Structure formats: C-alpha cells, structure tokens
C-alpha cells in the first residue's frame, strides 16, 4: 500500500540555500570541486545534517558518504537513494543537491511516519552522497559510483591526476581519506533497490506541464582526450611554410566531432568539445601542445560506436596529414543503463496515488545511477527545471517542484523498504 508522506518544503529549500553558499564562486554561481576546502566544508556540513536527522553516518575510502535509517533487527537488507553535491565551475545550485538534500528530507519524513505509526522498516535505507559525480578534478565522472560498481579499478583510480599533475592518491591523503580503495567496491545486489531524485536538466517536463519524469533508461556517455604536439616557436620569426602547428588538427577535429554527430547520429546523439588546453598559451608563441577533450553520448550504443570510430580515425588522420604526433586516450566509454521495471512501476503507482502528473522518459545526462544500475535494481525520478537549463548559474527548480519530487521519492522508498 502506498503511503502519502508530509515533507517540509521550506526546510529543503533552506538546506539547498545554505549549501549553495559553500562555494568557490559568488552566488548565484556555484563551484564545488572534489577535496577543495569548500568541498570539505560541504561534506562536514552534510554529515552534521545527517546526524541531526538521526541517520547513522559512515564514509568510505573515496569519500562516498552514507547516512543510514536503520531497519529493525540485525542483518536486514537495505535499499538506497542519493546523488552528488559537487558542482562544476560556475554552475547552479540544484544539480545533484536536490537528490542529496531531497533524499535527506525524504528520510526525515519516513522517520517521522514510523515514529507516529509505531511501525518499523523491513529494509534499512541509505542516503548516499557520491564522491565526484562531475569530472572536473580528475577528468572522469562518477568517481565514487564507478569504484562502488567496479567499473573503475583501484589501480586505475590510483593513476588519475588532476590538472596540476598531482596524483589522486596524494590529494586523497591530504583530504584525510586513507585505506584500500578496493574496499569501496560493493557486492552485486548489495541493495535491493536504488532510486535517485534529480532535476531533469532538459526542457521536456516543463514544456509538457508535467510534475514528474520516471526515468526508464540513461544514455551512454563517452569521452576522449586527444593531444597534438609540435615544435612550437616564435610567432613572428617562424615562417608559415616552416611551421607544424598542433592547433590546426585540433581545430579541425573540433569541427569533425560536431559533424560526425550530425551526419552519423540521430536526435539523441550529442557531441561536445568542452576542454581545449593550449601550451604554452602565449599569444606570441606557436603552440607546442594542444589537448582537446570531447564528450559524445547516445542512448543507442551501436550508433554511438559508429560516431566514436569516425572521430578516432579522423583524429589520427589529421595528425598524420600534418606530420604532428598524436595521442588519443579514451577517458570512458560506458554502456547505457536500463532502469528496473518494478521500481519504475512503484514510482508510477506513487505518482498516481498523489495524482502527480508524470511521464516515462530517458535521461540524456549521466548520473551515479548509471553505475548503481550495474550492481542493483535502479531507477530515477526527475522534476522539471526552468527552461531545461543546467550546468549554468541560471539553473532553477521551484520549491513546489522539489516538494513534489521529494514526496514521490519518500513514498517510493517507504514502499520499497516495506514497513512491518
Ligand atoms: C553529468 O553531470 C553529466 O555531464 O551528464
Ligand atoms: Mn552535472
Ligand atoms: Mn547531476
């Protein structure tokens, strides 16, 4: 039986407002990058909130934070919810945080319901704040959930470096996280269910006037890094005929990636060049090294593969034609995820009980759910955000929309955790 639950919308909003101020850029921009001083403050703040809410808090070796609402009895199974609190540079205050602080409010409301009715949970519920869903610091997204699912090995994680060339291991230990990263790995089916609440990051729900999106699949992300190298030289003294300028194949590759998505892809194929690094980056110096980083996604894996193959072939051909050494590195190429149909049905029943308007949809953005889906039944709840904007300071979801999302999440979790 689906239970309707009360949530405190003002408290969620004030939690979101408070967290948005723990940032390395001035409001309304939010920047919170893994293991910076602000990220560490935000972590301490969240752990305090979890403890206040009566959750049992633990952290793993990579800094994933777990707050558990305990079932009655030892060795009970568990379900989980959660998302991320890190924010890419100069972005907004709702991406990820709605799932963490909304999840926190959902657990508060479930706890209150249990206290009022004298009932208890058959399954514990974990609230998880995943480490570094965003790729900002180490170039790879979903660091915490990849290690949990075993998609990234501890050895691969040890080799990651940030933009200053510092190894993850060194930064991790400065942040006081120690111990074997192998311990982060969770067993398959460690959770009976995982449900993530998130803003849609697209315009569909708002355009259709719907309150909830029930996610049935998550698009497959991939990203690559291409480095072109040349001898460099003086911008005035080296004649055009004597140059081997690595910025030229890089510039052509950027256009090529865009064209490949257009020509080989469908509506769901997207390609972005979001990083271009030029060394030495001086206006009067021919570049010696140019790195471009590209993100290519699709819900259809075969179609994405065709785009990736063309980009890879073109990246090498452009370097070869210009006699410029080329290095290509795949940062990730993940498969899409299918959401669990039973959880999808439960979310649907919850929406129907509350009479929330809803529609099934795919997630074009990736989420920690992409990796949780590899180890346990997973689904996602989307709420509308204004104009579909995300990864920009203008990102906005109304308190009312968040309240609807949190009620849906809370009742879904209560149903999945089975009360006794
Ligand atoms: C997550 O932030 C994504 O890039 O989809
Ligand atoms: Mn994001
Ligand atoms: Mn997110």
XYZ file of C-alpha atoms and ligand atoms in Angstrom:
427
model
C 0.000 0.000 0.000
C 1.344 3.425 -0.982
C 1.530 5.896 1.905
C 1.356 9.648 1.368
C 4.007 11.464 3.384
C 4.420 15.040 4.554
C 7.680 16.796 3.735
C 8.898 20.192 4.898
C 9.422 22.154 1.667
C 10.829 25.204 3.472
C 13.453 23.082 5.194
C 14.585 21.528 1.888
C 14.819 24.985 0.321
C 16.767 26.407 3.241
C 19.149 23.411 3.168
C 19.703 23.983 -0.574
C 20.228 27.721 0.007
C 22.753 27.054 2.800
C 24.735 24.570 0.725
C 24.795 26.891 -2.295
C 26.795 29.386 -0.198
C 29.566 26.832 0.417
C 31.100 27.524 -2.956
C 34.256 28.796 -4.637
C 32.310 31.261 -6.806
C 29.916 34.008 -5.810
C 26.170 33.294 -5.732
C 24.298 32.520 -7.984
C 27.313 30.710 -9.459
C 28.213 27.551 -7.604
C 31.621 25.837 -7.834
C 32.394 22.899 -5.565
C 35.244 20.693 -6.668
C 36.385 17.460 -5.083
C 38.554 17.808 -1.959
C 38.912 21.560 -2.153
C 38.438 23.460 1.075
C 34.818 24.249 0.136
C 34.082 20.634 -0.737
C 35.453 19.552 2.642
C 33.285 22.149 4.411
C 30.227 20.960 2.470
C 30.988 17.377 3.451
C 31.228 18.275 7.158
C 28.006 20.289 6.858
C 26.162 17.345 5.263
C 27.418 14.837 7.837
C 26.126 17.164 10.571
C 22.706 17.350 8.883
C 22.587 13.557 8.525
C 23.405 13.055 12.191
C 20.800 15.650 13.223
C 18.258 13.661 11.206
C 19.068 10.520 13.232
C 20.996 8.719 10.483
C 24.000 6.515 11.193
C 26.835 8.073 9.182
C 29.854 6.412 7.611
C 32.311 7.344 4.872
C 34.244 5.010 2.586
C 37.844 5.292 1.347
C 36.991 7.546 -1.616
C 34.711 9.767 0.482
C 31.279 8.470 -0.511
C 29.123 9.425 2.480
C 26.380 7.074 3.701
C 23.628 8.025 6.173
C 21.546 5.027 7.229
C 17.988 4.933 8.508
C 18.174 1.615 10.269
C 15.631 -1.184 9.899
C 14.656 -3.120 12.995
C 16.763 -6.192 13.503
C 20.287 -7.258 12.582
C 21.429 -8.115 9.035
C 18.374 -6.648 7.346
C 18.614 -5.988 3.619
C 18.837 -2.385 2.502
C 17.735 -0.020 -0.243
C 19.322 3.346 -1.064
C 18.852 6.795 -2.509
C 21.288 9.638 -3.169
C 23.130 11.828 -5.638
C 26.071 14.252 -5.599
C 26.935 17.603 -4.025
C 29.890 18.541 -6.213
C 29.281 21.263 -8.796
C 31.185 22.055 -11.992
C 32.772 25.542 -12.181
C 30.276 28.402 -12.347
C 27.209 26.186 -12.376
C 23.955 26.138 -10.428
C 22.646 25.053 -7.028
C 20.229 22.187 -7.893
C 22.167 19.628 -9.960
C 22.745 16.646 -7.640
C 21.967 18.552 -4.451
C 18.209 18.069 -4.929
C 18.818 14.309 -4.756
C 21.036 14.537 -1.670
C 19.090 17.113 0.356
C 15.752 15.916 -1.042
C 16.824 12.397 -0.058
C 17.668 13.677 3.413
C 14.203 15.225 3.753
C 12.600 12.010 2.461
C 14.353 10.053 5.230
C 13.306 12.632 7.834
C 9.706 12.269 6.726
C 9.875 8.449 6.740
C 11.375 8.548 10.233
C 8.553 10.800 11.424
C 5.968 8.481 9.841
C 7.492 5.470 11.632
C 7.538 7.317 14.953
C 3.879 8.351 14.517
C 2.580 4.942 13.452
C 4.837 2.797 15.665
C 5.846 0.795 12.591
C 9.354 -0.143 11.532
C 11.269 -0.843 8.327
C 11.954 -4.328 6.973
C 14.868 -2.855 4.995
C 17.306 -0.137 6.034
C 17.523 2.923 3.799
C 20.897 4.508 2.950
C 21.238 8.077 1.783
C 24.430 8.261 -0.301
C 26.384 11.358 -1.268
C 28.591 10.102 -4.086
C 32.110 11.458 -4.476
C 32.813 13.495 -7.630
C 29.926 12.736 -9.964
C 31.329 15.605 -12.003
C 34.551 15.008 -13.927
C 36.054 18.395 -13.000
C 39.012 17.368 -10.866
C 40.235 14.082 -12.356
C 38.657 14.207 -15.811
C 36.368 11.258 -15.176
C 32.775 11.496 -13.928
C 31.136 9.352 -11.229
C 34.395 8.514 -9.455
C 32.605 7.262 -6.311
C 29.938 5.167 -8.014
C 32.381 3.758 -10.600
C 34.562 2.418 -7.775
C 31.467 1.066 -5.998
C 30.394 -0.791 -9.139
C 33.907 -1.937 -10.068
C 33.782 -0.094 -13.422
C 36.944 1.717 -12.354
C 39.584 -0.404 -10.642
C 41.547 0.885 -7.625
C 44.695 0.739 -9.821
C 43.090 2.936 -12.500
C 41.951 5.349 -9.787
C 45.490 5.494 -8.308
C 46.816 6.626 -11.701
C 44.422 9.558 -12.071
C 45.970 13.031 -11.928
C 44.373 16.450 -11.609
C 45.127 19.398 -13.908
C 48.242 20.223 -11.852
C 49.563 16.719 -12.434
C 49.058 15.697 -8.802
C 48.093 12.060 -8.250
C 44.713 11.164 -6.774
C 46.486 9.239 -4.007
C 48.358 12.305 -2.850
C 45.295 14.576 -2.922
C 43.158 11.913 -1.250
C 45.516 11.528 1.658
C 45.784 15.315 2.108
C 41.976 15.262 2.416
C 42.450 12.643 5.179
C 40.963 9.780 3.180
C 43.142 6.702 3.516
C 42.828 2.956 3.199
C 42.439 0.483 0.378
C 40.258 1.744 -2.480
C 39.270 -1.884 -3.127
C 37.031 -1.566 -0.057
C 34.824 0.940 -1.913
C 33.562 -1.857 -4.185
C 30.078 -3.009 -3.218
C 28.834 -6.529 -3.799
C 26.352 -7.071 -6.596
C 22.821 -6.750 -5.249
C 24.118 -5.170 -2.047
C 20.976 -3.037 -2.275
C 17.527 -4.348 -3.169
C 16.840 -1.026 -4.909
C 18.448 2.344 -5.646
C 16.380 5.445 -6.535
C 17.910 8.831 -7.443
C 15.965 12.098 -7.470
C 17.356 14.716 -9.894
C 16.364 17.783 -11.869
C 15.622 16.868 -15.484
C 18.375 19.102 -16.984
C 16.235 19.268 -20.128
C 13.044 21.093 -21.135
C 10.564 18.249 -21.655
C 8.689 18.150 -18.339
C 8.266 21.913 -18.266
C 7.090 22.019 -21.888
C 4.565 19.253 -21.262
C 3.449 20.769 -17.945
C 4.293 17.548 -16.060
C 5.417 17.231 -12.432
C 7.446 14.012 -12.550
C 9.608 12.190 -15.091
C 10.050 8.478 -14.458
C 13.384 7.503 -15.970
C 13.456 4.212 -17.852
C 16.976 4.440 -19.358
C 20.141 6.537 -19.101
C 22.104 7.486 -22.222
C 25.596 6.073 -22.759
C 28.361 8.625 -22.125
C 31.876 8.537 -23.505
C 34.761 10.966 -23.537
C 38.166 11.154 -25.124
C 41.319 13.217 -24.868
C 43.416 13.963 -27.947
C 46.869 15.515 -27.707
C 48.676 17.057 -30.696
C 52.327 18.088 -30.314
C 54.587 20.291 -32.406
C 57.954 22.062 -32.103
C 56.413 25.462 -31.274
C 58.418 28.596 -31.958
C 58.346 32.360 -32.222
C 55.045 33.722 -33.663
C 56.898 36.390 -35.603
C 60.082 34.618 -36.637
C 58.911 31.203 -37.864
C 57.565 31.450 -41.405
C 54.259 29.792 -42.247
C 55.970 27.319 -44.575
C 58.225 26.136 -41.736
C 55.547 25.507 -39.135
C 53.984 22.363 -37.718
C 51.257 23.917 -35.601
C 49.285 21.443 -33.444
C 46.375 23.832 -33.085
C 45.362 23.195 -36.700
C 44.483 19.470 -36.425
C 42.866 20.238 -33.055
C 40.652 22.923 -34.598
C 39.715 20.639 -37.498
C 38.934 17.811 -35.076
C 36.523 20.023 -33.134
C 34.541 20.624 -36.336
C 34.794 16.951 -37.252
C 33.275 15.796 -33.937
C 30.351 18.138 -34.428
C 29.818 16.907 -37.998
C 30.140 13.233 -37.056
C 27.323 13.572 -34.504
C 25.170 15.355 -37.087
C 25.867 13.061 -40.009
C 26.032 9.628 -38.338
C 23.875 10.285 -35.286
C 20.202 10.690 -34.570
C 18.293 13.137 -32.396
C 19.702 11.524 -29.241
C 23.334 11.739 -30.387
C 25.236 14.654 -28.842
C 28.886 15.689 -29.059
C 30.660 18.488 -27.202
C 34.213 19.803 -27.073
C 34.312 21.388 -23.625
C 38.063 21.474 -22.965
C 40.828 22.971 -25.111
C 44.252 23.405 -23.484
C 46.976 25.210 -25.369
C 50.576 25.127 -24.161
C 52.364 27.433 -23.580
C 49.255 29.572 -24.139
C 51.114 32.750 -25.105
C 49.832 34.999 -27.892
C 53.285 35.332 -29.457
C 54.178 31.664 -29.337
C 53.219 28.874 -31.753
C 51.564 26.188 -29.575
C 53.752 23.232 -28.646
C 50.942 21.099 -27.300
C 47.169 21.214 -27.763
C 44.805 18.970 -25.841
C 41.119 18.715 -26.675
C 38.636 16.786 -24.560
C 35.365 15.693 -26.063
C 32.143 14.215 -24.734
C 29.986 12.036 -27.019
C 26.722 10.417 -25.928
C 23.781 8.477 -27.268
C 21.004 6.266 -25.987
C 21.799 3.888 -28.886
C 25.148 2.179 -28.256
C 25.760 0.995 -31.834
C 25.130 4.420 -33.260
C 27.450 5.970 -30.680
C 30.113 3.432 -31.594
C 29.909 4.499 -35.244
C 30.448 8.138 -34.229
C 33.367 7.204 -31.938
C 35.048 5.165 -34.672
C 34.857 8.032 -37.145
C 36.193 10.525 -34.589
C 39.066 8.217 -33.640
C 40.058 7.613 -37.284
C 39.822 11.317 -38.077
C 41.874 12.344 -35.012
C 44.780 10.173 -36.190
C 44.427 11.154 -39.870
C 44.526 14.866 -39.048
C 47.726 14.431 -37.051
C 49.313 12.226 -39.709
C 48.483 14.637 -42.559
C 50.153 17.473 -40.659
C 53.137 15.338 -39.500
C 52.137 16.034 -35.947
C 52.488 13.368 -33.209
C 49.035 12.393 -31.952
C 47.988 10.683 -28.729
C 44.404 9.560 -28.275
C 43.091 8.328 -24.952
C 39.550 7.135 -24.211
C 38.642 8.500 -20.795
C 35.471 6.440 -20.658
C 33.031 4.680 -22.986
C 30.171 3.396 -20.865
C 27.109 1.460 -21.957
C 23.622 2.899 -21.380
C 21.579 1.744 -18.361
C 18.085 0.308 -18.300
C 16.054 1.120 -15.217
C 14.380 -1.603 -13.204
C 10.787 -2.086 -14.326
C 9.497 -2.948 -10.836
C 10.888 0.282 -9.362
C 9.553 2.207 -12.369
C 6.097 0.706 -11.653
C 6.371 1.635 -7.977
C 7.207 5.248 -8.849
C 4.271 5.272 -11.258
C 1.886 3.993 -8.536
C 3.194 6.659 -6.151
C 2.548 9.405 -8.735
C -0.945 8.040 -9.342
C -1.684 7.948 -5.600
C -0.676 11.587 -5.173
C -2.278 12.449 -8.542
C 1.042 13.897 -9.707
C 1.219 14.181 -13.487
C 4.042 12.077 -14.897
C 5.626 10.545 -17.953
C 8.270 7.925 -18.603
C 11.423 9.350 -20.185
C 15.113 8.775 -20.799
C 17.942 10.631 -19.085
C 20.316 12.257 -21.524
C 22.617 13.364 -18.707
C 24.575 10.703 -16.851
C 24.220 10.132 -13.154
C 25.601 7.877 -10.438
C 22.524 5.756 -11.240
C 24.274 4.681 -14.448
C 26.772 2.758 -12.315
C 24.427 1.768 -9.489
C 22.323 0.079 -12.203
C 25.271 -2.271 -12.801
C 25.090 -3.615 -9.251
C 21.466 -3.289 -8.159
C 17.951 -2.570 -9.467
C 17.892 1.180 -10.122
C 15.521 3.927 -11.291
C 15.368 7.720 -11.249
C 12.780 10.415 -10.530
C 13.057 13.673 -12.486
C 11.485 17.023 -11.656
C 11.230 19.962 -14.070
C 13.785 22.763 -14.070
C 13.255 26.175 -15.622
C 13.835 26.239 -19.399
C 15.637 22.918 -19.011
C 18.774 24.837 -18.000
C 21.576 23.104 -16.095
C 25.342 23.429 -15.674
C 24.749 27.202 -15.655
C 24.117 29.586 -12.750
C 20.582 30.224 -14.080
C 19.658 26.630 -13.160
C 16.403 26.752 -11.169
C 13.781 24.367 -9.797
C 10.875 25.781 -7.779
C 10.347 24.791 -4.147
C 6.969 23.352 -5.191
C 8.539 21.182 -7.902
C 11.153 19.944 -5.418
C 8.464 19.187 -2.822
C 6.591 17.036 -5.368
C 9.829 15.204 -6.204
C 10.692 14.586 -2.556
C 7.193 13.296 -1.740
C 7.435 10.926 -4.699
C 10.876 9.778 -3.561
C 9.815 9.366 0.096
C 6.730 7.287 -0.685
C 8.659 5.182 -3.217
C 11.400 4.466 -0.654
C 8.862 3.621 2.050
C 7.104 1.212 -0.307
C 10.404 -0.415 -1.367
C 11.662 -0.671 2.235
C 8.462 -2.471 3.282
C 7.060 -1.480 6.636
C 6.293 -4.039 9.317
C 26.594 14.974 -15.565
O 26.820 16.000 -14.964
C 26.618 14.920 -16.995
O 27.547 15.535 -17.578
O 25.718 14.302 -17.577
Mn 26.105 17.846 -13.512
Mn 23.878 15.694 -11.553
